[in-house]
Each structure stands twice: as C-alpha cells, then as structure tokens.
PDB file of C-alpha atoms in Angstrom:
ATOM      1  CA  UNK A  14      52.310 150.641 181.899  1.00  0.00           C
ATOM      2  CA  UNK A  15      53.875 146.809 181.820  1.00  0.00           C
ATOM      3  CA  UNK A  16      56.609 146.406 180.107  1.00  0.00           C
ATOM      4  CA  UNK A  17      57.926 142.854 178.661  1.00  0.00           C
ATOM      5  CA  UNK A  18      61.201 142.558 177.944  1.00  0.00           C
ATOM      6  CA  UNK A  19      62.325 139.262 175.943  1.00  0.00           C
ATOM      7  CA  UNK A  20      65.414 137.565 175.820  1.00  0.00           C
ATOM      8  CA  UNK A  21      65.928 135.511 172.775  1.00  0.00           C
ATOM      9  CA  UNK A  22      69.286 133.004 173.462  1.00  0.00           C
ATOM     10  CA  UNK A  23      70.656 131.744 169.459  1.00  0.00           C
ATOM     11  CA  UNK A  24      72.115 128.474 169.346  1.00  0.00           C
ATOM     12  CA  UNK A  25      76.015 128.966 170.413  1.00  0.00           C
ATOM     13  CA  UNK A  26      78.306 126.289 169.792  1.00  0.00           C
ATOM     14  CA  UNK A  27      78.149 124.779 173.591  1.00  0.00           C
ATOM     15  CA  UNK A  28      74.407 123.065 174.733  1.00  0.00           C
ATOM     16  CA  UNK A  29      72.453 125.868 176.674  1.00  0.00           C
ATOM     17  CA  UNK A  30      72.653 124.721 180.642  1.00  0.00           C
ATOM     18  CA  UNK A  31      68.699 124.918 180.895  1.00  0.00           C
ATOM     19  CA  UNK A  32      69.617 123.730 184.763  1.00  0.00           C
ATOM     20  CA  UNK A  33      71.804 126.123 185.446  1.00  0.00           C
ATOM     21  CA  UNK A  34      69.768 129.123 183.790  1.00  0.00           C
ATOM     22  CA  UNK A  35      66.411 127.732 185.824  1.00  0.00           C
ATOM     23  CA  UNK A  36      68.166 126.627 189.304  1.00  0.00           C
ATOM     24  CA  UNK A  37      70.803 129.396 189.208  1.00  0.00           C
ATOM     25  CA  UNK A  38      70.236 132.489 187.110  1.00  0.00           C
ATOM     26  CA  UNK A  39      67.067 132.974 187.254  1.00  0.00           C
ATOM     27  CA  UNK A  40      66.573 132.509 190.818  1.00  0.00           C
ATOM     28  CA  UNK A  41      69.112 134.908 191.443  1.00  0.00           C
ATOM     29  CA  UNK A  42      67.338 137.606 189.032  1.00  0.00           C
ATOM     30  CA  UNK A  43      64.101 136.618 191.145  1.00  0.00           C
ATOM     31  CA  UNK A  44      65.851 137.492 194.005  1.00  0.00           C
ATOM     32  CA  UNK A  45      67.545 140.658 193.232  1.00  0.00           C
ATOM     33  CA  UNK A  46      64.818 141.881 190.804  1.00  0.00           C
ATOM     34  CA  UNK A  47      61.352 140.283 191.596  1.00  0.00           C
ATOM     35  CA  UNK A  48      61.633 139.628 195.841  1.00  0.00           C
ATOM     36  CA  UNK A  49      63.413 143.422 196.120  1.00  0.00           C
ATOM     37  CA  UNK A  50      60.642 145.804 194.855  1.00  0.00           C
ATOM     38  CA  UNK A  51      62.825 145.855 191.856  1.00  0.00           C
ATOM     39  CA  UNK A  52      59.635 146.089 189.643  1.00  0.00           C
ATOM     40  CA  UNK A  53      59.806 142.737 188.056  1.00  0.00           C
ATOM     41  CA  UNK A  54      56.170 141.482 188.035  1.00  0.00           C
ATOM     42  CA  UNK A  55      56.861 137.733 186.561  1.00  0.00           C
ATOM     43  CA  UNK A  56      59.262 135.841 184.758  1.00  0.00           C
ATOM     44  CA  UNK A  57      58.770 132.860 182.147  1.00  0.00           C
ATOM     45  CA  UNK A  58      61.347 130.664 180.339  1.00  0.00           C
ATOM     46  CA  UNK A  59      60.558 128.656 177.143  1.00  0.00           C
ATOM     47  CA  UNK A  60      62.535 125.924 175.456  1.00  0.00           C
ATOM     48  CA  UNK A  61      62.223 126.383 171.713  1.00  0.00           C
ATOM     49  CA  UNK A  62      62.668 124.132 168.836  1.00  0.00           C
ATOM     50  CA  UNK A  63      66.620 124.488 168.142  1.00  0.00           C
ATOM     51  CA  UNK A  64      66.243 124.515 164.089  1.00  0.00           C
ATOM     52  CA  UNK A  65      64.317 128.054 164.591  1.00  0.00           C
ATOM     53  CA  UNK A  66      68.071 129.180 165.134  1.00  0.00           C
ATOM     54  CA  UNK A  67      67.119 130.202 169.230  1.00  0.00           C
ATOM     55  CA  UNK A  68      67.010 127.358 172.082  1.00  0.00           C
ATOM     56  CA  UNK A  69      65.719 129.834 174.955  1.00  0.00           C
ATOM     57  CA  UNK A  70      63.246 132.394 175.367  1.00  0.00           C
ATOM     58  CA  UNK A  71      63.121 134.417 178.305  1.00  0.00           C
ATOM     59  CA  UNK A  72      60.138 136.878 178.966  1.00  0.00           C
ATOM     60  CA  UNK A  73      60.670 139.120 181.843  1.00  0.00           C
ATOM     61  CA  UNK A  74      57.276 141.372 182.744  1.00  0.00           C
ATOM     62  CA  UNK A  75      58.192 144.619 184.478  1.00  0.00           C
ATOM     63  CA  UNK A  76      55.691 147.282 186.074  1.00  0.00           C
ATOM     64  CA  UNK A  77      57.140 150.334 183.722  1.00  0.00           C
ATOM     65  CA  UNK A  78      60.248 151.238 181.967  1.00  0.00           C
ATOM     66  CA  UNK A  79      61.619 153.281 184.783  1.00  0.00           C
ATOM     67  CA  UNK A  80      62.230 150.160 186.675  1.00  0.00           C
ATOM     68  CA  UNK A  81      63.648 148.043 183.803  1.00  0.00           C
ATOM     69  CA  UNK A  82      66.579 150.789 182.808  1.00  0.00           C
ATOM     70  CA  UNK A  83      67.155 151.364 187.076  1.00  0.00           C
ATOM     71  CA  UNK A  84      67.969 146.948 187.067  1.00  0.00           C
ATOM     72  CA  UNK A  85      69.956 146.344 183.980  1.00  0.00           C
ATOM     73  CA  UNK A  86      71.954 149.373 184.871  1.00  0.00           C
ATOM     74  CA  UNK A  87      72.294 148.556 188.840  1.00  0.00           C
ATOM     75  CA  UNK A  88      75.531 147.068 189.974  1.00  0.00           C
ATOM     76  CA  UNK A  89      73.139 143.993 190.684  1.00  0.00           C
ATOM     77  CA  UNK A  90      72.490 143.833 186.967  1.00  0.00           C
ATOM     78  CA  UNK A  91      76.080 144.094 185.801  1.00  0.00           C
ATOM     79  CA  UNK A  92      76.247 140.932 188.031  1.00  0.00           C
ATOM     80  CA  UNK A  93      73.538 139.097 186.291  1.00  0.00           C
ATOM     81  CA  UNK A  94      74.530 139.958 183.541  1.00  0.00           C
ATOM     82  CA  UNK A  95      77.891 138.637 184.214  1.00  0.00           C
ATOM     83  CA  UNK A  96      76.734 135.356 184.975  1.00  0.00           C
ATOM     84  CA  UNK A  97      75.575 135.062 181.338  1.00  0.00           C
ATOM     85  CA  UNK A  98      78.832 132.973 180.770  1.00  0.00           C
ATOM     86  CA  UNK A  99      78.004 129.917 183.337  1.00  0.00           C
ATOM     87  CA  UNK A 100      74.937 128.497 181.462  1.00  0.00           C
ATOM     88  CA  UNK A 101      75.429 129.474 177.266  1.00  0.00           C
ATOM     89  CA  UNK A 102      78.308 130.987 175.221  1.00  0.00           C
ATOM     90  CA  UNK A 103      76.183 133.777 173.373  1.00  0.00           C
ATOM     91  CA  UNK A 104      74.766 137.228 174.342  1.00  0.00           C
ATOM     92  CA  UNK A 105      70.706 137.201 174.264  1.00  0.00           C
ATOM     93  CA  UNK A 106      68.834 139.209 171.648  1.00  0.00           C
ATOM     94  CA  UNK A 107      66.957 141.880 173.913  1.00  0.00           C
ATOM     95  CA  UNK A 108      63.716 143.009 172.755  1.00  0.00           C
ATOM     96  CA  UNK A 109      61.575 145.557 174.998  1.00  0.00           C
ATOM     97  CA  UNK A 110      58.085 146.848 174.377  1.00  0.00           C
ATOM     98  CA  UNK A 111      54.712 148.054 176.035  1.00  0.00           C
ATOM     99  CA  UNK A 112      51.997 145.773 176.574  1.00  0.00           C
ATOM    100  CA  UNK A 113      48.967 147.826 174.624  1.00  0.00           C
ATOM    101  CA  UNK A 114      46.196 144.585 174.592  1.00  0.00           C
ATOM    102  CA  UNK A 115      46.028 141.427 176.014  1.00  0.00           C
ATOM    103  CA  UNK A 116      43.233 139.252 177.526  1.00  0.00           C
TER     104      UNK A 116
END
C-alpha cells in the first residue's frame, strides 16, 4: 500500500535555502532513495504562505511502510538527515499515513 510521508518545515529564525533544499537535498534523497530501489515512488516540494507558521512542505510517496522505516533508519538516512542543517535551522514535523482514496 503507498505510503506518503510529509515533512512540514516551521518558520526558524534563518530564511529556508529553497536552493539548497531543491539543488542539493533533495537530489541527494532522489539519489539514495528514489534511483536505488529504495522504494521512494515520487517526491514534491511546496512553498507555503509563511504567516501559516510553515514555509516548506515536503511530500515524499513511498511503495509501503517497510521501505520507509528500512531509509530513515539506513546509514544513508542518518546522512540526509544530517544535512538538515545546510538549508533551515529547524527539525521538520513528520507526518506518515496510508493512502486509502485518491483519484
């Protein structure tokens, strides 16, 4: 079943790098996580309106569960997750769920 897993950035007190995150993060989670067999399916990033309290939203879609705990708790993940610092000075909000409709 596909998974979604959504990464909500809140407004830190340094600008989010949107360059850095597009041209540099997440073409190295594409790499490791997408171009491996890794099980991530696609990726989207959306710039939101600042005054909601968030300035990023990243929604990753995996092919199941299985593959999403084996990536964020690969040594490849702890590196992606350890590039966090280069482009904002907050931890995301994860949120991860099953897709059950859709059109």
């Amino acid at each position: 079943m596909t998974v979604i897993v959504t990464l909500l950035y809140p407004k830190g007190s340094k600008p989010f790098d949107m360059d850095y995150y597009l041209n540099s993060h997440m073409q190295l989670l594409q790499k490791t996580w997408q171009n491996s067999s890794g099980g991530l399916q696609k990726w989207q990033v959306v710039k939101l309106d600042p005054s909601s309290g968030y300035v990023t939203k990243c929604i990753l879609e995996w092919d199941n569960q299985e593959n999403v705990a084996k990536a964020f708790g690969s040594e490849d993940g702890k590196k992606i997750l350890a590039d966090i610092p280069n482009y904002c000075d907050v931890q995301p909000e994860q949120h991860v769920g099953e897709v059950v409709g859709g059109n």
